[in-house]
Amino acid sequence: EDQVTQSPEALRLQEGESSSLNCSYTVSGLRGLFWYRQDPGKGPEFLFTLYSAGEEKEKERLKATLTKKESFLHITAPKPEDSATYLCAVQSRGSNYKLTFGKGTLLTVNP
Amino acid sequence: KAGVTQTPRYLIKTRGQQVTLSCSPISGHRSVSWYQQTPGQGLQFLFEYFSETQRNKGNFPGRFSGRQFSNSRSEMNVSTLELGDSALYLCASSLVNGGAPDTQYFGPGTRLTVL
């Protein structure tokens, strides 16, 4: 069974203070790892898809990286508008299109 | 391009009733998945439909069912509602190409409250 663990559960940063979120996973053959951002009361918003170890993707202040056991979401010089819950999900070869999600990291960026 | 739309956005029901939620995918997307999100369990997979066929189902009781229409729109139904069914129900749509995993794009969700 696919498993995803995200850490920390909550992270509080000052504006401009860079940090990283972790997503550890166990799957039987990774097809893809996905990062989403979710604001309160809204649906998850897609950020990145990573397919294989060593892959990296960037978007504005966010950079996602992938190894064979975990993924990191690096946030550089965050702003208050980056405050949200960040969700990691995996899709494995035997999952029949299902995404397995972690519980998320609640990020708060103070001005 | 319009995103995934879900109706209604909010619902209040009482125990024992049934409810139907609707989802319209992004134009051209033929796969529709449903998830339940609660504070304790997070996002949990309910089922996935493609070409009007259910291809996968999560570990939920038979009270949870769904269907997909020929235009890819989907509905899910929950019968005999229980208090524990209170949650945000999310629909996601994706392309299907048989190769690389297809990104799922989520709608705003339907907030169901069972009293």
XYZ file of C-alpha atoms in Angstrom:
226
model
C 0.000 0.000 0.000
C 1.292 3.446 -0.930
C 2.211 5.687 1.999
C 3.067 9.382 2.214
C 4.354 11.213 5.282
C 4.827 14.966 5.345
C 6.868 16.947 7.855
C 6.672 19.182 9.686
C 2.921 19.281 10.316
C 3.112 23.041 10.773
C 5.807 25.610 10.031
C 5.876 29.271 10.950
C 8.346 31.534 9.113
C 9.158 35.201 9.016
C 8.868 36.902 5.656
C 12.114 36.294 3.751
C 13.143 33.290 5.895
C 13.769 30.372 3.512
C 12.958 26.773 4.493
C 12.023 23.332 3.165
C 9.062 20.983 3.500
C 9.573 17.230 3.399
C 7.517 14.469 1.793
C 8.619 10.873 2.405
C 6.955 8.146 0.405
C 6.739 4.380 0.033
C 5.358 3.041 -3.231
C 5.724 -0.005 -5.403
C 6.923 1.751 -8.527
C 6.495 5.512 -8.656
C 4.615 6.928 -11.635
C 4.588 10.488 -10.327
C 4.806 12.704 -7.266
C 2.600 15.780 -7.069
C 2.693 18.950 -4.988
C -0.438 20.985 -4.355
C -1.211 24.130 -2.402
C -4.532 24.441 -0.581
C -6.011 27.610 0.873
C -8.707 27.347 3.584
C -12.091 26.336 2.184
C -10.749 25.809 -1.345
C -9.705 22.874 -3.484
C -6.022 21.962 -3.897
C -4.164 24.001 -6.521
C -1.611 22.135 -8.638
C 2.030 23.180 -8.290
C 4.390 20.496 -9.654
C 4.645 16.961 -10.999
C 7.936 15.053 -10.596
C 8.500 11.762 -12.390
C 11.957 10.431 -11.525
C 14.735 10.762 -8.967
C 16.981 13.740 -9.616
C 14.267 15.808 -11.232
C 13.750 19.413 -10.117
C 11.088 21.981 -10.978
C 10.790 25.661 -10.087
C 8.024 28.216 -10.001
C 8.581 31.677 -8.572
C 9.772 31.188 -4.963
C 9.127 27.415 -4.964
C 11.439 24.593 -6.020
C 10.551 20.904 -5.822
C 13.112 18.101 -5.843
C 12.788 14.320 -5.868
C 14.889 11.385 -4.644
C 14.001 7.697 -4.533
C 12.539 8.044 -1.043
C 11.477 11.649 -0.588
C 10.682 14.986 -2.099
C 11.426 18.469 -0.834
C 9.571 21.692 -1.477
C 12.021 24.547 -0.981
C 10.570 27.988 -0.338
C 12.957 30.871 -0.944
C 12.312 34.285 0.628
C 8.637 33.515 1.334
C 5.940 36.182 1.446
C 2.746 36.219 3.545
C 0.748 35.199 0.471
C 2.646 31.893 0.458
C 0.781 30.938 3.634
C -1.272 27.807 2.889
C -1.327 24.047 3.419
C 1.068 22.254 1.080
C 0.046 18.739 0.080
C 2.168 15.981 -1.389
C 0.646 13.038 -3.280
C 1.978 9.975 -5.119
C 0.650 7.814 -7.888
C 2.157 4.348 -8.171
C 2.147 1.897 -11.060
C -0.308 -0.372 -9.298
C -2.611 2.367 -8.055
C -5.013 2.531 -11.002
C -4.895 6.330 -11.259
C -5.474 6.889 -7.540
C -3.538 9.595 -5.700
C -2.389 8.896 -2.151
C -1.977 12.106 -0.165
C 0.036 13.061 2.877
C -1.638 15.008 5.677
C 0.001 18.243 4.555
C 2.202 20.973 6.034
C 0.485 24.138 7.234
C 2.808 27.018 6.380
C 2.345 30.427 7.973
C 4.519 33.327 6.824
C 4.448 36.346 9.110
C 5.162 39.860 7.735
C -10.148 27.422 -20.089
C -12.703 26.962 -17.328
C -11.643 24.901 -14.344
C -13.409 22.033 -12.614
C -16.793 23.085 -11.304
C -18.729 21.468 -8.482
C -22.289 22.007 -7.368
C -23.620 22.712 -4.893
C -20.839 24.393 -2.935
C -22.536 23.861 0.427
C -25.076 21.335 1.679
C -26.700 20.704 5.038
C -28.464 17.386 5.498
C -29.739 15.306 8.388
C -28.806 11.747 9.303
C -30.500 9.125 7.158
C -30.983 11.374 4.137
C -29.201 10.937 0.845
C -27.281 13.484 -1.198
C -26.056 13.864 -4.791
C -23.041 15.971 -5.692
C -22.158 17.062 -9.205
C -18.851 17.666 -10.971
C -18.081 19.115 -14.416
C -14.490 18.434 -15.520
C -12.177 20.689 -17.484
C -13.076 20.584 -21.163
C -11.314 17.652 -22.809
C -10.604 15.837 -19.560
C -12.162 12.390 -19.543
C -11.049 11.061 -16.164
C -12.857 12.195 -13.028
C -11.825 11.267 -9.497
C -13.553 11.952 -6.195
C -11.927 12.488 -2.802
C -13.186 13.054 0.718
C -11.263 15.510 2.901
C -11.647 15.618 6.685
C -9.417 17.210 9.339
C -8.571 13.836 10.846
C -8.026 11.665 7.768
C -6.914 14.226 5.197
C -7.665 13.549 1.539
C -8.931 10.036 0.853
C -9.692 8.541 -2.539
C -13.297 7.550 -3.214
C -13.407 6.444 -6.864
C -12.288 7.234 -10.402
C -14.282 7.157 -13.641
C -13.242 7.111 -17.276
C -15.538 6.631 -20.258
C -18.496 6.069 -17.944
C -16.686 3.159 -16.225
C -15.479 3.018 -12.650
C -11.831 1.968 -12.852
C -10.902 2.155 -9.188
C -12.640 2.443 -5.839
C -11.313 3.388 -2.410
C -12.093 1.833 0.948
C -15.486 3.362 1.541
C -18.796 1.613 2.278
C -21.307 0.876 -0.440
C -23.346 3.897 0.640
C -20.916 5.902 -1.487
C -21.515 5.525 -5.196
C -20.918 7.462 -8.348
C -21.399 7.569 -12.070
C -20.089 9.333 -15.122
C -22.047 10.519 -18.122
C -21.107 10.459 -21.790
C -20.033 14.136 -21.616
C -17.594 13.211 -18.790
C -19.623 14.991 -16.137
C -19.841 12.988 -12.940
C -22.061 12.640 -9.915
C -21.515 11.002 -6.585
C -24.233 9.861 -4.234
C -24.170 9.163 -0.527
C -27.148 7.316 0.892
C -28.238 6.963 4.505
C -26.039 9.815 5.670
C -24.104 9.514 8.924
C -22.582 12.256 11.057
C -19.119 11.055 10.029
C -19.889 11.818 6.385
C -19.488 15.532 7.106
C -16.538 16.563 4.967
C -15.296 18.499 1.968
C -15.915 16.408 -1.152
C -13.477 17.175 -3.928
C -13.668 16.305 -7.581
C -10.583 16.227 -9.798
C -10.254 15.816 -13.544
C -7.343 14.790 -15.736
C -6.374 13.917 -19.270
C -5.709 10.276 -20.012
C -2.774 9.434 -22.253
C -1.767 5.995 -21.054
C 1.820 7.091 -20.504
C 3.105 9.601 -17.984
C 0.894 10.167 -14.949
C -1.740 12.746 -15.624
C -1.994 15.692 -13.312
C -5.312 15.883 -11.494
C -6.876 19.339 -11.280
C -9.262 19.904 -8.425
C -12.523 21.767 -8.137
C -13.486 24.020 -5.215
C -15.287 21.191 -3.424
C -18.707 20.678 -1.888
C -18.891 21.203 1.865
C -21.351 18.649 3.269
C -22.587 19.005 6.832
C -24.666 16.190 8.332
C -26.719 17.104 11.404
